[in-house]
PDB file of C-alpha atoms in Angstrom:
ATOM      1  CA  UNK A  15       6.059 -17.843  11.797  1.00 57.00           C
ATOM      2  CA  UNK A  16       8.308 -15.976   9.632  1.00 68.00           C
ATOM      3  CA  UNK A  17       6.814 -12.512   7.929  1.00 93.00           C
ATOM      4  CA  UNK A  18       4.522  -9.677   8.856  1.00 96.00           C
ATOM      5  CA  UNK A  19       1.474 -10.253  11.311  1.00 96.00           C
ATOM      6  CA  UNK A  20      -1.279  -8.017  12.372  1.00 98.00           C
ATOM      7  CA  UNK A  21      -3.479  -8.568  15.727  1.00 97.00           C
ATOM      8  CA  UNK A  22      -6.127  -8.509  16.243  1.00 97.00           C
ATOM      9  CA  UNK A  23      -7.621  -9.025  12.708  1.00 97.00           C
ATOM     10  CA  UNK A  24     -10.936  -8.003  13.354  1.00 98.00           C
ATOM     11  CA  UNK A  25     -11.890  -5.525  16.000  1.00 98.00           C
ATOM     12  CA  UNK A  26     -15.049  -3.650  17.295  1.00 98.00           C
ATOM     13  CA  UNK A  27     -14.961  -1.211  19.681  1.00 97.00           C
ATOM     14  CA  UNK A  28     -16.790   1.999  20.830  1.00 97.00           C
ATOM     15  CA  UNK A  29     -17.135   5.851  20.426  1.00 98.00           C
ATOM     16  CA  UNK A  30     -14.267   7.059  23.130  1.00 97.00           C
ATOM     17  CA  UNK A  31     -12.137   3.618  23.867  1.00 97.00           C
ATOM     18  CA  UNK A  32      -8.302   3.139  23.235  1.00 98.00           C
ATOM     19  CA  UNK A  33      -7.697   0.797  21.338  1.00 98.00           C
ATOM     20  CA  UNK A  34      -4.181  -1.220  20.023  1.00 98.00           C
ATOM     21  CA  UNK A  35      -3.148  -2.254  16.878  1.00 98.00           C
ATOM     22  CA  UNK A  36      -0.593  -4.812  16.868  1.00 98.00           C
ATOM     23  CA  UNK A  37       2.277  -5.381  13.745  1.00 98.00           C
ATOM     24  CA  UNK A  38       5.159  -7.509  14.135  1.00 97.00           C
ATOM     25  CA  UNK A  39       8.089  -8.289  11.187  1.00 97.00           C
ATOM     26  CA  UNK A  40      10.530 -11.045  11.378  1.00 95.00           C
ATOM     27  CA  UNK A  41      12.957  -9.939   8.685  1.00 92.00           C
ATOM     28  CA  UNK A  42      14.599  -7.194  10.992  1.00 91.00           C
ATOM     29  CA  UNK A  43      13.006  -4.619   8.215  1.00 93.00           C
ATOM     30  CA  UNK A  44      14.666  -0.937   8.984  1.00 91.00           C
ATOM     31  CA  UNK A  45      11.118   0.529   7.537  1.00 92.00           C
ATOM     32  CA  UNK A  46       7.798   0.174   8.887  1.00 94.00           C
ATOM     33  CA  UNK A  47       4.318   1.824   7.941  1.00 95.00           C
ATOM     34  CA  UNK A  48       1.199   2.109   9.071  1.00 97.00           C
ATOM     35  CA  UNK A  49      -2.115   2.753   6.338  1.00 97.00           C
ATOM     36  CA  UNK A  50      -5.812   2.888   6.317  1.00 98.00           C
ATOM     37  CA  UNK A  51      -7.837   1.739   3.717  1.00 97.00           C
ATOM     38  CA  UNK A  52     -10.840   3.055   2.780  1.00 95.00           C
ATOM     39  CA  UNK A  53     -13.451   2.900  -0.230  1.00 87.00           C
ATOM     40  CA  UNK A  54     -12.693   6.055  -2.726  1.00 83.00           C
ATOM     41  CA  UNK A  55      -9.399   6.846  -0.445  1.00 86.00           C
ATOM     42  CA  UNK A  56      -7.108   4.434  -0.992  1.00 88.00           C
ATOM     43  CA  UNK A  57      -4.493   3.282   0.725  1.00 94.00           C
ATOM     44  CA  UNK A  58      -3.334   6.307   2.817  1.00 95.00           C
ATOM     45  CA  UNK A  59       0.202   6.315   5.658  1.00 94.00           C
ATOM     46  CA  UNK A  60      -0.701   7.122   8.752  1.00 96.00           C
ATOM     47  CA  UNK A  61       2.676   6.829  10.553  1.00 95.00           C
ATOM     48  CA  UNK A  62       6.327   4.970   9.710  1.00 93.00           C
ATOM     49  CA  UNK A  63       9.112   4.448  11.601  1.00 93.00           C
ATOM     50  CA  UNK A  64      12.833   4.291   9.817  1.00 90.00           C
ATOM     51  CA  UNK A  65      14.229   2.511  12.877  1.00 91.00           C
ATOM     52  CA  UNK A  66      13.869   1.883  16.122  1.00 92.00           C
ATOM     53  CA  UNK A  67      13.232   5.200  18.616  1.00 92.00           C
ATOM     54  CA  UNK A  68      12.439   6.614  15.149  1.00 92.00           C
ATOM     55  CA  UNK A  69       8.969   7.581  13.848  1.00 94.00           C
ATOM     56  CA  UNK A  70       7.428  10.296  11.691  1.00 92.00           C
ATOM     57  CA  UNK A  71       3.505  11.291  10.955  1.00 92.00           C
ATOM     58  CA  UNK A  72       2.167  10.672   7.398  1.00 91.00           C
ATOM     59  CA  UNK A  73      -0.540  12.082   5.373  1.00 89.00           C
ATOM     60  CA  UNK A  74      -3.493  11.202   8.509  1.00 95.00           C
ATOM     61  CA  UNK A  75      -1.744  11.089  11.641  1.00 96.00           C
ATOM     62  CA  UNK A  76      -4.642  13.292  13.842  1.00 97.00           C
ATOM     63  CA  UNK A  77      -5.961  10.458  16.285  1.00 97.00           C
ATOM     64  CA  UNK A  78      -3.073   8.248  15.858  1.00 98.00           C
ATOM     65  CA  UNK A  79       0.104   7.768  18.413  1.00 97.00           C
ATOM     66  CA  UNK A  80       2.692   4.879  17.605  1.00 97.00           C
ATOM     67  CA  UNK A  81       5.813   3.690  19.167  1.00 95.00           C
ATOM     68  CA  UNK A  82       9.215   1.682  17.991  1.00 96.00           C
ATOM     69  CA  UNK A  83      10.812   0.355  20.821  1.00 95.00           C
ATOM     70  CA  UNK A  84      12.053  -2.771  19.175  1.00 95.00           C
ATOM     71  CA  UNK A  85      12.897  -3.508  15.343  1.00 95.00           C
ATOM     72  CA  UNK A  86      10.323  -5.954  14.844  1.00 96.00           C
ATOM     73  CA  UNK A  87       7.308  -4.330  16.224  1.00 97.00           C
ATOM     74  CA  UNK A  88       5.092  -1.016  15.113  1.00 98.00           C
ATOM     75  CA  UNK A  89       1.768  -0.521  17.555  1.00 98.00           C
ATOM     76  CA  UNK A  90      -0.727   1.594  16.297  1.00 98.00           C
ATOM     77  CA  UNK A  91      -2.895   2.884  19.233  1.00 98.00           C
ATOM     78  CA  UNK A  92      -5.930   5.182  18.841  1.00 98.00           C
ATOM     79  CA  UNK A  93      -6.156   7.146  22.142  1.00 95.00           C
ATOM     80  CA  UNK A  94      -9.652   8.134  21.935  1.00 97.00           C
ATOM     81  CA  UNK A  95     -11.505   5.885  18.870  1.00 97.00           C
ATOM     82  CA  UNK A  96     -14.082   7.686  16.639  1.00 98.00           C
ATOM     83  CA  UNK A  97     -16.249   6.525  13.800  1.00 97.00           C
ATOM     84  CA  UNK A  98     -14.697   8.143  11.518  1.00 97.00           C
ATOM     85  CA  UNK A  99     -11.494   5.799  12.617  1.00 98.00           C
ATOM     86  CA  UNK A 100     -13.576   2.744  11.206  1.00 98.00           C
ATOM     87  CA  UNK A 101     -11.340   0.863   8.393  1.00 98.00           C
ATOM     88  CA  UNK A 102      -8.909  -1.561   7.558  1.00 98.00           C
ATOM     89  CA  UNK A 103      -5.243  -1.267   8.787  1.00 98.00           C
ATOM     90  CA  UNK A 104      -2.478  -2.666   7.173  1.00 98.00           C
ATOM     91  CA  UNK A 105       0.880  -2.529   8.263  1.00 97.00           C
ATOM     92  CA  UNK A 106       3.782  -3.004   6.393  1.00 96.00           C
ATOM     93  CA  UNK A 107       7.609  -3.249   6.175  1.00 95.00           C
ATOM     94  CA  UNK A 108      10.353  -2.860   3.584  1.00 91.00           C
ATOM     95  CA  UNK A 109      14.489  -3.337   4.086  1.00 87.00           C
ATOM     96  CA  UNK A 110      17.343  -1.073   2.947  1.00 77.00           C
ATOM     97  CA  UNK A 111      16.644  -1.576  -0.502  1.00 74.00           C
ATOM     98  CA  UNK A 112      13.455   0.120   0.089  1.00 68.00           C
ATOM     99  CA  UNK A 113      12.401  -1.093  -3.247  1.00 76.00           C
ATOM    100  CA  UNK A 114       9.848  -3.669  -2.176  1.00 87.00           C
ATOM    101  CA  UNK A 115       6.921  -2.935   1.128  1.00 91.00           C
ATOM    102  CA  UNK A 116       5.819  -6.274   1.999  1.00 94.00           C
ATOM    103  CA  UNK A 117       2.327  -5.712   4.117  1.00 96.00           C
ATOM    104  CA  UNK A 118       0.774  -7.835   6.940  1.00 97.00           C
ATOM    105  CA  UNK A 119      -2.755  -9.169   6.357  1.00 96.00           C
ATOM    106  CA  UNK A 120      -4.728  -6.077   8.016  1.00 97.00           C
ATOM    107  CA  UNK A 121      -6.938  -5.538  10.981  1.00 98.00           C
ATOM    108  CA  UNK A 122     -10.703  -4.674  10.150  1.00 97.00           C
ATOM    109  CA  UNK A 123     -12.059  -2.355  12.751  1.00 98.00           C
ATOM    110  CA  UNK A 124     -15.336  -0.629  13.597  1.00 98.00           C
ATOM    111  CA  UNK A 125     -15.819   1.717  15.989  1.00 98.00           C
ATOM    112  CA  UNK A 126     -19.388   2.107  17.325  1.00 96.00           C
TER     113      UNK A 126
ATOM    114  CA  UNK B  18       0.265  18.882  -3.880  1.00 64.00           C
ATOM    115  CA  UNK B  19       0.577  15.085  -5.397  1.00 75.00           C
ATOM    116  CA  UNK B  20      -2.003  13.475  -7.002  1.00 88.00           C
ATOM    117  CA  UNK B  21      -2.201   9.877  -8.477  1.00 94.00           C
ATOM    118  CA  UNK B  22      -5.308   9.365 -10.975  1.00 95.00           C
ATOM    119  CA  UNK B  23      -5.567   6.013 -12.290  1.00 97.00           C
ATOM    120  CA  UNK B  24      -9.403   4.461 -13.675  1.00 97.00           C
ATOM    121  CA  UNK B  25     -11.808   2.899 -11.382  1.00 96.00           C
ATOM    122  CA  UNK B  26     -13.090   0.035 -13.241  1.00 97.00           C
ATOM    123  CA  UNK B  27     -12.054  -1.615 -16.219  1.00 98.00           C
ATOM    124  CA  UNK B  28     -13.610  -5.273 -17.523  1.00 97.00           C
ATOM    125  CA  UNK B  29     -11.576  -7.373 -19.792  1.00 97.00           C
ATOM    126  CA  UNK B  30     -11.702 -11.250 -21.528  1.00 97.00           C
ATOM    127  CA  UNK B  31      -9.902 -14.467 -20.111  1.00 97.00           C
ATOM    128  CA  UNK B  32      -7.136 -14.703 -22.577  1.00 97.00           C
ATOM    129  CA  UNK B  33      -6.721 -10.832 -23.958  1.00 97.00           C
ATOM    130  CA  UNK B  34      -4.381  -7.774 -22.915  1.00 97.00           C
ATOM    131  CA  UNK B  35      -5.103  -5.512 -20.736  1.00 98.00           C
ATOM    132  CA  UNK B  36      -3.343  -1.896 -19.942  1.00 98.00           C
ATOM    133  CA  UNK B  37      -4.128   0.391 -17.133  1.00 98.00           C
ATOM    134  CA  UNK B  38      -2.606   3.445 -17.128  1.00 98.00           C
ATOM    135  CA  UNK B  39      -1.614   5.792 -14.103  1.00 98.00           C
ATOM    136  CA  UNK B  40      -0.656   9.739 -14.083  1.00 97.00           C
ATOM    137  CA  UNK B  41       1.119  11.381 -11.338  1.00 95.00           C
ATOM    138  CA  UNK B  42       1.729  14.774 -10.494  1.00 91.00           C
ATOM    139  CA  UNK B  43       4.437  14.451  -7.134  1.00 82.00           C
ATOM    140  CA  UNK B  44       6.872  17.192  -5.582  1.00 78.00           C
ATOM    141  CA  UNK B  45       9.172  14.649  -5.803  1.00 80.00           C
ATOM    142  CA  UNK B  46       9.960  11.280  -8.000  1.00 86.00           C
ATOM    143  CA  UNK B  47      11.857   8.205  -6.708  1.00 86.00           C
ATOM    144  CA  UNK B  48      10.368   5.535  -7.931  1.00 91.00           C
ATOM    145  CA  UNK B  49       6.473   3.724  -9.025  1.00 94.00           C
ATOM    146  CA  UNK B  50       5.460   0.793  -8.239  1.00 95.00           C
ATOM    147  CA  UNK B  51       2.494  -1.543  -8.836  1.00 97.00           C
ATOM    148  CA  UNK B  52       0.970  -3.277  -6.725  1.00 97.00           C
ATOM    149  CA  UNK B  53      -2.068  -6.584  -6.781  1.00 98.00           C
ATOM    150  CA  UNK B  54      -4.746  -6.311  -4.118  1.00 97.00           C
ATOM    151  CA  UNK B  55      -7.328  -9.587  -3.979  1.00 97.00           C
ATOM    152  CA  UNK B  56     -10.396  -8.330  -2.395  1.00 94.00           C
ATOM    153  CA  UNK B  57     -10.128  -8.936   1.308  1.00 93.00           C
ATOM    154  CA  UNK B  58      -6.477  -9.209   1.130  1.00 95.00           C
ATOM    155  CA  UNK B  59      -3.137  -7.726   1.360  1.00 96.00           C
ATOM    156  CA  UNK B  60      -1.760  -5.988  -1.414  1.00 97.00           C
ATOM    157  CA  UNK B  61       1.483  -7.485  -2.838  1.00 96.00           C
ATOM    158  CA  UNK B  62       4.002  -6.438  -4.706  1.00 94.00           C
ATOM    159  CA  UNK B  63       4.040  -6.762  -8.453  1.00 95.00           C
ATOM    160  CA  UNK B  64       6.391  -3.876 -10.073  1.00 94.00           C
ATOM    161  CA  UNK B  65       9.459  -1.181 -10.033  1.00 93.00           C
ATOM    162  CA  UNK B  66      10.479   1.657 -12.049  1.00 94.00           C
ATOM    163  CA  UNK B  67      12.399   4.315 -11.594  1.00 92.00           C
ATOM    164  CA  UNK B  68      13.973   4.816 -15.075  1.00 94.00           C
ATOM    165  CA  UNK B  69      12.156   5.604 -18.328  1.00 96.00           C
ATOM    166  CA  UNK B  70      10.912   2.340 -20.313  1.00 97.00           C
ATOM    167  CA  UNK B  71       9.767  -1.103 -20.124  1.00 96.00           C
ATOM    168  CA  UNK B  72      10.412  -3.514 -17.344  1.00 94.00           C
ATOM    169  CA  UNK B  73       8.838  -7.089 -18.307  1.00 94.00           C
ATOM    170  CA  UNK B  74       7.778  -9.893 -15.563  1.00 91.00           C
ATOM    171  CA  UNK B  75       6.278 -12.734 -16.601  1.00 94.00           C
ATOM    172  CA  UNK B  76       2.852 -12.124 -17.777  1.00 96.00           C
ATOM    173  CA  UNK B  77       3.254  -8.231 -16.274  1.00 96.00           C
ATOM    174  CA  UNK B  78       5.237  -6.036 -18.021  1.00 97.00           C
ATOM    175  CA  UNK B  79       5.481  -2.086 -16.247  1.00 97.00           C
ATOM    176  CA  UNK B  80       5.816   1.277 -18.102  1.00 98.00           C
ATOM    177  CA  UNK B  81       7.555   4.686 -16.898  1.00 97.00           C
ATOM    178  CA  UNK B  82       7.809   7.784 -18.670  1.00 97.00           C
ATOM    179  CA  UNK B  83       8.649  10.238 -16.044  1.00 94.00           C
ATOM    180  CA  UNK B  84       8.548  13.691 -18.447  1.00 94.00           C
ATOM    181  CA  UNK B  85       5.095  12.459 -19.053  1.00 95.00           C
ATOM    182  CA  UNK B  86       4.576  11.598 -15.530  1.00 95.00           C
ATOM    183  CA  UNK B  87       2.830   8.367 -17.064  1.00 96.00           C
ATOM    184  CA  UNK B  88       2.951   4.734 -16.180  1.00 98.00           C
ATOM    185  CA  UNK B  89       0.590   1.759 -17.302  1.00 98.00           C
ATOM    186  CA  UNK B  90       0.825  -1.879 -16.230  1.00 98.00           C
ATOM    187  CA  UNK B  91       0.187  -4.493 -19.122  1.00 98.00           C
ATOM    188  CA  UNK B  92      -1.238  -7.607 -18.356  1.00 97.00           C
ATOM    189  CA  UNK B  93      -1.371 -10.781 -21.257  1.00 97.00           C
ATOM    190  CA  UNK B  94      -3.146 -13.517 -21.325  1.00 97.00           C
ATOM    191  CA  UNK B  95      -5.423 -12.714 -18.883  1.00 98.00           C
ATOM    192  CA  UNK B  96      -6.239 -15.477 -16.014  1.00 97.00           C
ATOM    193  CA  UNK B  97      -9.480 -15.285 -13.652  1.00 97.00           C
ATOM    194  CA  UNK B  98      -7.474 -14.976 -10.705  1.00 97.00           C
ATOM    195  CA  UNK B  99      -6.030 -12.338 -12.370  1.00 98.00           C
ATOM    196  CA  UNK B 100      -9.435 -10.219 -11.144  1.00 98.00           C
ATOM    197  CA  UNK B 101      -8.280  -8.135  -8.182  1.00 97.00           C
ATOM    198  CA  UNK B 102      -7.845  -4.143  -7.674  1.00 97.00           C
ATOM    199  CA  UNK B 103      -4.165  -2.709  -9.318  1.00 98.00           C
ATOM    200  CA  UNK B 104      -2.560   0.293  -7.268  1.00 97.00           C
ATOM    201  CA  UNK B 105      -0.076   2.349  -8.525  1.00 97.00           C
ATOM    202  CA  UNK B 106       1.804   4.115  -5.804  1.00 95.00           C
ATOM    203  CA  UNK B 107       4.865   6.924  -6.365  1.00 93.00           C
ATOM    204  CA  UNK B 108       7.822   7.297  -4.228  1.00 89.00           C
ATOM    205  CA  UNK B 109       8.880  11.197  -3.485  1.00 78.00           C
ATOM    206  CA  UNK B 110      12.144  12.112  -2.081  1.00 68.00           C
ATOM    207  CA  UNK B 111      11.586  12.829   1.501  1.00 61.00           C
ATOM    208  CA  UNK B 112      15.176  12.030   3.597  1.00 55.00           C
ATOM    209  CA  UNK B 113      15.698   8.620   4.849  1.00 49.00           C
ATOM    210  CA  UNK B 114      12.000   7.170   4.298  1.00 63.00           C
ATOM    211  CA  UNK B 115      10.185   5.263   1.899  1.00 64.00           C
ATOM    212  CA  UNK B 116       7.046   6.901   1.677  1.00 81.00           C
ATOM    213  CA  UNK B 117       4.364   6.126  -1.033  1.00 88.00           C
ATOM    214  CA  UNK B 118       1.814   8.165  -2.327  1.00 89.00           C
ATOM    215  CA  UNK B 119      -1.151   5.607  -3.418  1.00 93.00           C
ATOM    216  CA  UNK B 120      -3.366   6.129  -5.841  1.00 94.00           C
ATOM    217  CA  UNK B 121      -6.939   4.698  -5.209  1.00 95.00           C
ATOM    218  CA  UNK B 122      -6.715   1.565  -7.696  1.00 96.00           C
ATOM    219  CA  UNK B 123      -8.002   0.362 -10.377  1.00 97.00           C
ATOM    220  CA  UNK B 124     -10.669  -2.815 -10.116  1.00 97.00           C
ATOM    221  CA  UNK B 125     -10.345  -5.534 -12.857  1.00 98.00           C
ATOM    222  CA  UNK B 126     -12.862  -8.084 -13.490  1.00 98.00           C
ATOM    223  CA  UNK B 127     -11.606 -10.576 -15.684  1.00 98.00           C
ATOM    224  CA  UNK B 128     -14.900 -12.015 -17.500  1.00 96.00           C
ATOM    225  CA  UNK B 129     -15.265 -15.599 -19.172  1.00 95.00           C
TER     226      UNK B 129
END
């Protein structure tokens, strides 16, 4: 299907496990972006990428590591998961224009 | 620093106007948008500015005034699926990215 997905959509995991966030864009979108959302935060970037190979932390990157290999896809991995880590995800994408970030339908997760 | 203050809550009438207003204080300004966030959902796109004034879409009409660091979004004739949270979200300049700063919206209820 053509757009932005997220996988899983809904996750639960524990105190101390690595978990994967999956985001994959079928427009061949330069930009990509990862947020959290949480009540009384906002929407807040964790991580984007410009390009491929090309990736840059964003206002709460501490817990995060991502990766660009190819164009379309943007994993979000949290190496060692912590409550505090328990929110929605949303990825998103934007073109050259850079005037328009279209965002994938989000992953809930809760760490235990 | 950057900060983004827009209200938490506002409640308006099936039918009427409705503005919600957004200040900004950013090291940097290249752009505001709007965006539309359903509960549960995605946020989507809804508005642009990057030059002083009045941009009109549809039923949405978005307002910049950048020496005042000021922006509302007007919405007429008010629908009940019009009832979702409103985020207004500033663009710095920051090299090749498209970074935005989001502010932590504003929820509508649209009443009978």
């Amino acid at each position: 299907d053509a757009g932005i997905t997220q996988s899983p959509r809904y996750k639960i995991t524990e105190t101390g496990r690595q978990v994967t966030l999956m985001c994959h864009q079928t427009w061949s979108h330069s930009y990509m972006f990862w947020y959290r959302q949480d009540l009384g935060h906002g929407l807040r970037l964790i991580y984007y990428s410009a390009a491929a190979d090309i990736t840059d932390k964003g206002e709460v990157p501490d817990g995060y590591v991502v990766s660009r290999s190819k164009t379309e896809n943007f994993p979000l991995t949290l190496e060692s998961a912590t409550r505090s880590q328990t929110s929605v995800y949303f990825c998103a994408s934007s073109g050259t224009s850079q005037n328009e970030q279209f965002f994938g339908p989000g992953t809930r997760l809760t760490v235990l | 620093g950057q900060n983004i203050d827009q209200p938490t809550e506002m409640t308006a009438t099936e039918g009427a106007i409705v503005q919600i207003n957004c200040t900004y204080q950013t090291s940097g300004f290249n752009g505001l948008f709007w965006y539309q966030q359903h509960a549960g959902e995605a946020p989507t796109f809804l508005s642009y500015n990057v030059l002083d004034g009045l941009e009109e879409k549809g039923r949405f009409s978005s307002f910049l005034s950048r020496s005042k660091g000021y922006s509302y979004l007007l919405l007429k004739e008010l629908q009940m699926k019009d009832s979702a949270s409103y985020l207004c979200a500033v663009r710095g300049y920051g090299g090749a990215t498209n970074k935005l700063i989001f502010g932590t919206g504003t929820l509508l209820a649209v009443q009978p």
